[in-house]
mmCIF file of C-alpha atoms in Angstrom:
data_model
loop_
_atom_site.group_PDB
_atom_site.id
_atom_site.type_symbol
_atom_site.label_atom_id
_atom_site.label_comp_id
_atom_site.label_asym_id
_atom_site.label_seq_id
_atom_site.Cartn_x
_atom_site.Cartn_y
_atom_site.Cartn_z
ATOM 1 C CA MET R 29 0.579 0.275 -0.151
ATOM 2 C CA THR R 30 1.602 3.312 -1.480
ATOM 3 C CA ARG R 31 1.570 6.659 1.554
ATOM 4 C CA LYS R 32 -1.547 7.897 -0.451
ATOM 5 C CA ALA R 33 -3.072 5.457 -0.745
ATOM 6 C CA LEU R 34 -2.652 4.570 3.339
ATOM 7 C CA ASP R 35 -3.153 8.318 4.069
ATOM 8 C CA GLN R 36 -6.401 7.896 2.227
ATOM 9 C CA THR R 37 -7.502 4.851 3.531
ATOM 10 C CA LEU R 38 -6.736 6.647 7.569
ATOM 11 C CA GLY R 39 -8.811 9.487 6.764
ATOM 12 C CA PHE R 40 -11.665 7.541 6.037
ATOM 13 C CA LEU R 41 -11.943 5.889 8.783
ATOM 14 C CA ARG R 42 -11.828 8.692 10.808
ATOM 15 C CA ALA R 43 -14.833 10.146 8.750
ATOM 16 C CA LEU R 44 -16.404 6.449 9.542
ATOM 17 C CA ASP R 45 -15.714 7.438 13.368
ATOM 18 C CA ARG R 46 -18.124 10.337 13.034
ATOM 19 C CA THR R 47 -20.996 9.096 11.978
ATOM 20 C CA ALA R 48 -23.400 8.784 13.466
ATOM 21 C CA SER R 49 -26.292 6.372 11.710
ATOM 22 C CA THR R 50 -26.026 3.116 9.600
ATOM 23 C CA ASP R 51 -27.532 4.994 6.582
ATOM 24 C CA ASP R 52 -24.883 7.927 7.475
ATOM 25 C CA VAL R 53 -21.837 4.548 6.751
ATOM 26 C CA GLY R 54 -24.122 3.665 3.861
ATOM 27 C CA ARG R 55 -23.704 6.869 1.631
ATOM 28 C CA LEU R 56 -20.010 7.303 3.367
ATOM 29 C CA LEU R 57 -18.621 4.499 1.442
ATOM 30 C CA VAL R 58 -20.472 5.286 -1.812
ATOM 31 C CA THR R 59 -19.957 8.843 -2.014
ATOM 32 C CA GLU R 60 -15.968 6.740 -0.229
ATOM 33 C CA PHE R 61 -15.882 4.098 -3.321
ATOM 34 C CA ALA R 62 -17.649 6.303 -5.942
ATOM 35 C CA ALA R 63 -14.784 6.214 -8.066
ATOM 36 C CA TYR R 64 -13.878 3.026 -7.863
ATOM 37 C CA GLY R 65 -17.758 1.770 -10.130
ATOM 38 C CA VAL R 66 -19.034 0.852 -6.826
ATOM 39 C CA SER R 67 -22.608 2.397 -6.524
ATOM 40 C CA HIS R 68 -24.452 0.130 -3.674
ATOM 41 C CA ALA R 69 -23.356 -0.864 -0.773
ATOM 42 C CA MET R 70 -24.945 -4.113 2.019
ATOM 43 C CA ALA R 71 -23.477 -6.089 4.853
ATOM 44 C CA GLY R 72 -25.019 -8.129 7.984
ATOM 45 C CA THR R 73 -24.554 -11.185 10.016
ATOM 46 C CA ILE R 74 -26.857 -14.809 7.441
ATOM 47 C CA PRO R 75 -30.014 -16.269 8.049
ATOM 48 C CA ARG R 76 -30.292 -19.965 9.230
ATOM 49 C CA LYS R 77 -32.001 -22.077 6.479
ATOM 50 C CA GLY R 78 -35.699 -21.306 6.694
ATOM 51 C CA THR R 79 -35.289 -17.996 8.467
ATOM 52 C CA PRO R 80 -38.909 -16.493 8.142
ATOM 53 C CA ALA R 81 -38.638 -13.475 5.885
ATOM 54 C CA ARG R 82 -39.586 -10.763 8.662
ATOM 55 C CA GLN R 83 -36.214 -11.405 10.228
ATOM 56 C CA GLN R 84 -34.321 -11.799 8.172
ATOM 57 C CA HIS R 85 -34.662 -8.365 8.019
ATOM 58 C CA GLY R 86 -32.942 -7.995 11.427
ATOM 59 C CA HIS R 87 -29.723 -9.501 9.591
ATOM 60 C CA ILE R 88 -29.262 -6.084 7.639
ATOM 61 C CA LEU R 89 -26.496 -3.722 9.052
ATOM 62 C CA VAL R 90 -26.621 -1.595 5.939
ATOM 63 C CA ASN R 91 -28.196 -1.747 2.832
ATOM 64 C CA THR R 92 -28.164 0.706 -0.594
ATOM 65 C CA PHE R 93 -29.163 -1.204 -2.673
ATOM 66 C CA PRO R 94 -32.514 -0.333 -4.706
ATOM 67 C CA GLU R 95 -36.059 -0.814 -2.444
ATOM 68 C CA GLU R 96 -37.810 -3.094 -5.778
ATOM 69 C CA TRP R 97 -35.084 -5.897 -5.102
ATOM 70 C CA GLY R 98 -34.295 -5.470 -1.412
ATOM 71 C CA ARG R 99 -38.350 -5.959 -1.213
ATOM 72 C CA ARG R 100 -38.473 -9.257 -4.013
ATOM 73 C CA TYR R 101 -34.514 -11.068 -2.698
ATOM 74 C CA LEU R 102 -36.129 -11.404 0.939
ATOM 75 C CA ALA R 103 -39.502 -11.812 -0.387
ATOM 76 C CA ARG R 104 -38.267 -15.137 -2.263
ATOM 77 C CA GLY R 105 -35.538 -16.382 0.066
ATOM 78 C CA TYR R 106 -32.942 -15.349 -2.074
ATOM 79 C CA ALA R 107 -30.654 -15.015 0.535
ATOM 80 C CA PHE R 108 -30.811 -18.738 0.860
ATOM 81 C CA HIS R 109 -29.169 -19.420 -3.049
ATOM 82 C CA ASP R 110 -27.601 -16.315 -3.554
ATOM 83 C CA PRO R 111 -24.210 -16.874 -4.270
ATOM 84 C CA THR R 112 -22.908 -14.393 -2.786
ATOM 85 C CA VAL R 113 -24.044 -15.436 0.726
ATOM 86 C CA ARG R 114 -22.985 -19.051 0.054
ATOM 87 C CA GLN R 115 -19.601 -17.859 -0.670
ATOM 88 C CA LEU R 116 -19.269 -16.505 2.464
ATOM 89 C CA ALA R 117 -19.343 -20.419 4.568
ATOM 90 C CA HIS R 118 -16.298 -21.128 1.610
ATOM 91 C CA SER R 119 -13.648 -18.196 2.179
ATOM 92 C CA ALA R 120 -11.594 -16.149 4.363
ATOM 93 C CA ALA R 121 -10.256 -14.095 1.800
ATOM 94 C CA PRO R 122 -12.569 -11.335 -0.206
ATOM 95 C CA PHE R 123 -13.850 -12.614 -3.383
ATOM 96 C CA ALA R 124 -15.336 -10.759 -6.784
ATOM 97 C CA TRP R 125 -19.058 -12.068 -7.936
ATOM 98 C CA SER R 126 -17.615 -12.426 -11.832
ATOM 99 C CA GLU R 127 -15.680 -15.856 -9.527
ATOM 100 C CA LEU R 128 -18.670 -17.493 -8.154
ATOM 101 C CA GLY R 129 -20.113 -18.690 -11.414
ATOM 102 C CA GLU R 130 -17.169 -20.760 -12.123
ATOM 103 C CA ARG R 131 -18.472 -22.126 -8.103
ATOM 104 C CA PHE R 132 -22.014 -22.056 -8.518
ATOM 105 C CA GLY R 133 -22.548 -21.763 -12.359
ATOM 106 C CA ASP R 134 -24.746 -25.165 -12.617
ATOM 107 C CA ASP R 135 -27.400 -24.102 -10.145
ATOM 108 C CA ALA R 136 -30.137 -22.538 -11.856
ATOM 109 C CA ASP R 137 -31.436 -20.772 -8.581
ATOM 110 C CA ALA R 138 -28.235 -19.147 -7.569
ATOM 111 C CA ARG R 139 -28.251 -17.648 -11.546
ATOM 112 C CA ARG R 140 -31.294 -16.297 -11.108
ATOM 113 C CA VAL R 141 -30.859 -14.496 -7.963
ATOM 114 C CA MET R 142 -27.020 -12.559 -10.280
ATOM 115 C CA ALA R 143 -29.680 -12.046 -13.181
ATOM 116 C CA GLU R 144 -31.994 -10.404 -11.326
ATOM 117 C CA ALA R 145 -30.286 -8.265 -9.410
ATOM 118 C CA GLY R 146 -28.292 -7.527 -12.658
ATOM 119 C CA GLU R 147 -31.847 -5.347 -13.477
ATOM 120 C CA PHE R 148 -30.860 -2.441 -10.590
ATOM 121 C CA GLN R 149 -27.440 -2.575 -11.552
ATOM 122 C CA LEU R 150 -26.008 -4.871 -9.294
ATOM 123 C CA ARG R 151 -24.029 -7.457 -11.792
ATOM 124 C CA ASP R 152 -20.165 -6.633 -10.507
ATOM 125 C CA GLY R 153 -19.519 -6.573 -7.056
ATOM 126 C CA ILE R 154 -16.852 -7.071 -4.465
ATOM 127 C CA THR R 155 -17.725 -9.023 -0.660
ATOM 128 C CA VAL R 156 -15.894 -9.333 1.866
ATOM 129 C CA PRO R 157 -16.204 -11.937 4.550
ATOM 130 C CA LEU R 158 -16.416 -11.301 8.310
ATOM 131 C CA MET R 159 -17.285 -12.735 12.014
ATOM 132 C CA THR R 160 -18.505 -11.555 14.861
ATOM 133 C CA LEU R 161 -17.716 -12.426 18.597
ATOM 134 C CA ASP R 162 -20.063 -15.533 18.514
ATOM 135 C CA GLY R 163 -18.526 -16.475 15.683
ATOM 136 C CA ASP R 164 -22.045 -15.759 13.612
ATOM 137 C CA VAL R 165 -21.289 -15.692 9.691
ATOM 138 C CA ALA R 166 -21.539 -12.413 8.428
ATOM 139 C CA GLY R 167 -20.538 -10.659 4.738
ATOM 140 C CA PHE R 168 -20.256 -6.930 3.683
ATOM 141 C CA SER R 169 -20.203 -5.808 -0.060
ATOM 142 C CA LEU R 170 -19.912 -3.190 -2.371
ATOM 143 C CA SER R 171 -21.290 -3.279 -5.841
ATOM 144 C CA GLY R 172 -22.044 -1.180 -8.826
ATOM 145 C CA GLU R 173 -22.564 -1.413 -12.872
ATOM 146 C CA ARG R 174 -18.658 -2.226 -13.320
ATOM 147 C CA LEU R 175 -16.049 -1.833 -10.644
ATOM 148 C CA ALA R 176 -12.621 -0.495 -11.006
ATOM 149 C CA LEU R 177 -10.968 -2.112 -8.261
ATOM 150 C CA ASN R 178 -7.522 -4.805 -8.971
ATOM 151 C CA PRO R 179 -6.440 -7.121 -6.343
ATOM 152 C CA GLY R 180 -3.662 -4.539 -4.705
ATOM 153 C CA ASP R 181 -7.202 -3.294 -3.463
ATOM 154 C CA LEU R 182 -8.720 -5.946 -1.411
ATOM 155 C CA PRO R 183 -6.572 -5.099 1.636
ATOM 156 C CA MET R 184 -7.218 -2.302 1.869
ATOM 157 C CA LEU R 185 -11.057 -2.690 1.352
ATOM 158 C CA GLN R 186 -10.809 -5.783 3.999
ATOM 159 C CA LEU R 187 -9.023 -3.206 6.439
ATOM 160 C CA ILE R 188 -11.986 -0.946 5.856
ATOM 161 C CA ALA R 189 -15.123 -3.742 5.206
ATOM 162 C CA THR R 190 -13.329 -5.269 8.981
ATOM 163 C CA TYR R 191 -13.959 -1.333 10.596
ATOM 164 C CA ALA R 192 -17.266 -0.127 9.175
ATOM 165 C CA PHE R 193 -18.887 -4.058 10.191
ATOM 166 C CA GLY R 194 -17.623 -3.100 13.863
ATOM 167 C CA HIS R 195 -18.668 0.668 14.028
ATOM 168 C CA LEU R 196 -22.165 -1.229 12.992
ATOM 169 C CA LEU R 197 -22.749 -2.985 14.929
ATOM 170 C CA ARG R 198 -21.911 -0.179 17.609
ATOM 171 C CA LEU R 199 -24.507 1.755 16.248
#
Protein backbone atom coordinates (compact mmCIF):
# COMPACT_ATOMS: atom_id res chain seq x y z
CA MET A 1 0.00 0.00 0.00
CA THR A 2 1.41 3.37 -0.98
CA ARG A 3 1.66 6.23 1.48
CA LYS A 4 -1.10 8.05 -0.42
CA ALA A 5 -3.40 5.02 -0.23
CA LEU A 6 -2.63 4.63 3.47
CA ASP A 7 -3.45 8.30 4.12
CA GLN A 8 -6.72 7.96 2.19
CA THR A 9 -7.64 4.82 4.12
CA LEU A 10 -6.90 6.45 7.48
CA GLY A 11 -8.92 9.50 6.43
CA PHE A 12 -11.84 7.27 5.55
CA LEU A 13 -11.63 5.48 8.92
CA ARG A 14 -11.68 8.84 10.73
CA ALA A 15 -14.74 9.89 8.68
CA LEU A 16 -16.39 6.58 9.53
CA ASP A 17 -15.88 7.26 13.24
CA ARG A 18 -17.87 10.49 12.82
CA THR A 19 -20.94 8.76 11.36
CA ALA A 20 -23.91 8.61 13.70
CA SER A 21 -26.25 6.18 11.91
CA THR A 22 -26.22 3.19 9.62
CA ASP A 23 -27.60 5.40 6.85
CA ASP A 24 -24.62 7.74 7.32
CA VAL A 25 -22.27 4.75 7.00
CA GLY A 26 -23.99 3.61 3.79
CA ARG A 27 -23.76 7.08 2.25
CA LEU A 28 -20.10 7.42 3.24
CA LEU A 29 -19.19 4.03 1.75
CA VAL A 30 -20.90 4.77 -1.56
CA THR A 31 -19.43 8.27 -1.74
CA GLU A 32 -15.89 7.18 -0.87
CA PHE A 33 -15.90 4.28 -3.33
CA ALA A 34 -17.82 5.97 -6.17
CA ALA A 35 -14.56 6.49 -8.09
CA TYR A 36 -14.24 2.68 -8.18
CA GLY A 37 -17.71 2.27 -9.71
CA VAL A 38 -19.41 1.47 -6.41
CA SER A 39 -23.03 2.54 -6.21
CA HIS A 40 -24.27 0.26 -3.40
CA ALA A 41 -23.12 -1.20 -0.09
CA MET A 42 -24.57 -4.05 1.93
CA ALA A 43 -23.42 -5.64 5.19
CA GLY A 44 -25.01 -8.06 7.60
CA THR A 45 -24.94 -11.40 9.29
CA ILE A 46 -26.17 -14.47 7.46
CA PRO A 47 -29.55 -15.86 8.54
CA ARG A 48 -29.91 -19.56 9.17
CA LYS A 49 -31.65 -21.50 6.43
CA GLY A 50 -35.41 -21.27 6.83
CA THR A 51 -35.39 -17.95 8.71
CA PRO A 52 -38.62 -16.10 7.79
CA ALA A 53 -38.29 -12.94 5.67
CA ARG A 54 -39.43 -10.66 8.51
CA GLN A 55 -36.57 -11.99 10.68
CA GLN A 56 -34.01 -11.89 7.85
CA HIS A 57 -34.40 -8.12 7.74
CA GLY A 58 -32.93 -7.96 11.27
CA HIS A 59 -29.65 -9.42 9.98
CA ILE A 60 -29.01 -6.40 7.75
CA LEU A 61 -26.72 -3.73 9.20
CA VAL A 62 -26.46 -1.45 6.17
CA ASN A 63 -28.15 -1.65 2.79
CA THR A 64 -28.14 0.93 0.02
CA PHE A 65 -29.55 -1.48 -2.59
CA PRO A 66 -32.69 -0.36 -4.45
CA GLU A 67 -35.73 -0.88 -2.20
CA GLU A 68 -37.61 -2.94 -4.81
CA TRP A 69 -34.67 -5.36 -5.04
CA GLY A 70 -34.54 -5.64 -1.25
CA ARG A 71 -38.24 -6.47 -1.04
CA ARG A 72 -37.97 -9.08 -3.80
CA TYR A 73 -34.82 -10.58 -2.28
CA LEU A 74 -36.44 -11.07 1.13
CA ALA A 75 -39.86 -12.16 -0.18
CA ARG A 76 -38.37 -14.85 -2.40
CA GLY A 77 -35.85 -16.13 0.17
CA TYR A 78 -32.91 -15.31 -2.08
CA ALA A 79 -30.45 -15.24 0.83
CA PHE A 80 -30.54 -19.04 0.73
CA HIS A 81 -29.76 -19.18 -3.01
CA ASP A 82 -27.51 -16.13 -3.42
CA PRO A 83 -24.05 -17.37 -4.49
CA THR A 84 -22.35 -14.47 -2.67
CA VAL A 85 -23.98 -15.52 0.61
CA ARG A 86 -23.26 -19.20 0.00
CA GLN A 87 -19.60 -18.46 -0.79
CA LEU A 88 -19.21 -16.80 2.63
CA ALA A 89 -19.32 -20.27 4.20
CA HIS A 90 -16.33 -21.37 2.10
CA SER A 91 -14.04 -18.36 2.03
CA ALA A 92 -12.11 -16.19 4.46
CA ALA A 93 -10.70 -14.02 1.68
CA PRO A 94 -12.52 -11.29 -0.26
CA PHE A 95 -13.96 -12.48 -3.56
CA ALA A 96 -15.29 -10.90 -6.73
CA TRP A 97 -18.80 -11.81 -7.78
CA SER A 98 -17.42 -12.67 -11.21
CA GLU A 99 -15.54 -15.61 -9.62
CA LEU A 100 -18.77 -17.28 -8.52
CA GLY A 101 -19.94 -18.48 -11.93
CA GLU A 102 -17.37 -21.26 -11.87
CA ARG A 103 -18.56 -22.54 -8.50
CA PHE A 104 -22.32 -21.99 -8.84
CA GLY A 105 -22.83 -21.87 -12.62
CA ASP A 106 -24.81 -25.13 -12.64
CA ASP A 107 -27.25 -23.87 -10.00
CA ALA A 108 -30.31 -22.33 -11.68
CA ASP A 109 -31.42 -20.60 -8.45
CA ALA A 110 -28.02 -18.95 -8.01
CA ARG A 111 -28.01 -17.81 -11.64
CA ARG A 112 -31.52 -16.38 -11.22
CA VAL A 113 -30.51 -14.35 -8.15
CA MET A 114 -27.53 -12.82 -9.95
CA ALA A 115 -29.49 -12.18 -13.16
CA GLU A 116 -32.26 -10.42 -11.27
CA ALA A 117 -29.72 -8.41 -9.26
CA GLY A 118 -28.35 -7.23 -12.61
CA GLU A 119 -31.77 -5.77 -13.42
CA PHE A 120 -31.09 -3.35 -10.54
CA GLN A 121 -27.57 -2.43 -11.72
CA LEU A 122 -26.00 -4.87 -9.24
CA ARG A 123 -23.87 -6.62 -11.86
CA ASP A 124 -20.40 -6.48 -10.34
CA GLY A 125 -19.25 -6.64 -6.76
CA ILE A 126 -16.70 -7.57 -4.16
CA THR A 127 -17.68 -9.35 -0.96
CA VAL A 128 -15.55 -9.52 2.17
CA PRO A 129 -16.31 -12.46 4.49
CA LEU A 130 -16.42 -11.53 8.18
CA MET A 131 -17.32 -13.17 11.46
CA THR A 132 -18.82 -11.77 14.62
CA LEU A 133 -17.37 -12.41 18.07
CA ASP A 134 -20.27 -14.83 18.58
CA GLY A 135 -19.12 -16.85 15.57
CA ASP A 136 -21.88 -15.72 13.21
CA VAL A 137 -20.89 -15.57 9.55
CA ALA A 138 -21.24 -12.11 8.04
CA GLY A 139 -20.51 -10.37 4.78
CA PHE A 140 -19.73 -6.91 3.50
CA SER A 141 -20.32 -6.14 -0.18
CA LEU A 142 -19.65 -3.19 -2.43
CA SER A 143 -21.31 -3.34 -5.83
CA GLY A 144 -22.32 -1.49 -8.93
CA GLU A 145 -22.68 -1.75 -12.66
CA ARG A 146 -18.95 -2.27 -13.20
CA LEU A 147 -16.27 -1.98 -10.51
CA ALA A 148 -12.75 -0.70 -11.09
CA LEU A 149 -11.08 -2.36 -8.12
CA ASN A 150 -7.89 -4.32 -8.70
CA PRO A 151 -6.34 -7.09 -6.58
CA GLY A 152 -4.01 -4.56 -4.95
CA ASP A 153 -7.06 -2.76 -3.52
CA LEU A 154 -8.33 -5.84 -1.66
CA PRO A 155 -6.23 -5.45 1.53
CA MET A 156 -7.45 -1.87 1.90
CA LEU A 157 -11.03 -2.97 1.24
CA GLN A 158 -10.74 -5.79 3.79
CA LEU A 159 -9.49 -3.36 6.45
CA ILE A 160 -12.27 -0.88 5.71
CA ALA A 161 -14.92 -3.61 5.64
CA THR A 162 -13.80 -4.99 9.00
CA TYR A 163 -13.69 -1.55 10.58
CA ALA A 164 -17.02 -0.46 9.07
CA PHE A 165 -18.71 -3.70 10.15
CA GLY A 166 -17.53 -3.21 13.73
CA HIS A 167 -18.76 0.36 13.66
CA LEU A 168 -22.15 -0.77 12.31
CA LEU A 169 -22.47 -3.29 15.13
CA ARG A 170 -21.78 -0.54 17.67
CA LEU A 171 -24.41 1.71 16.10
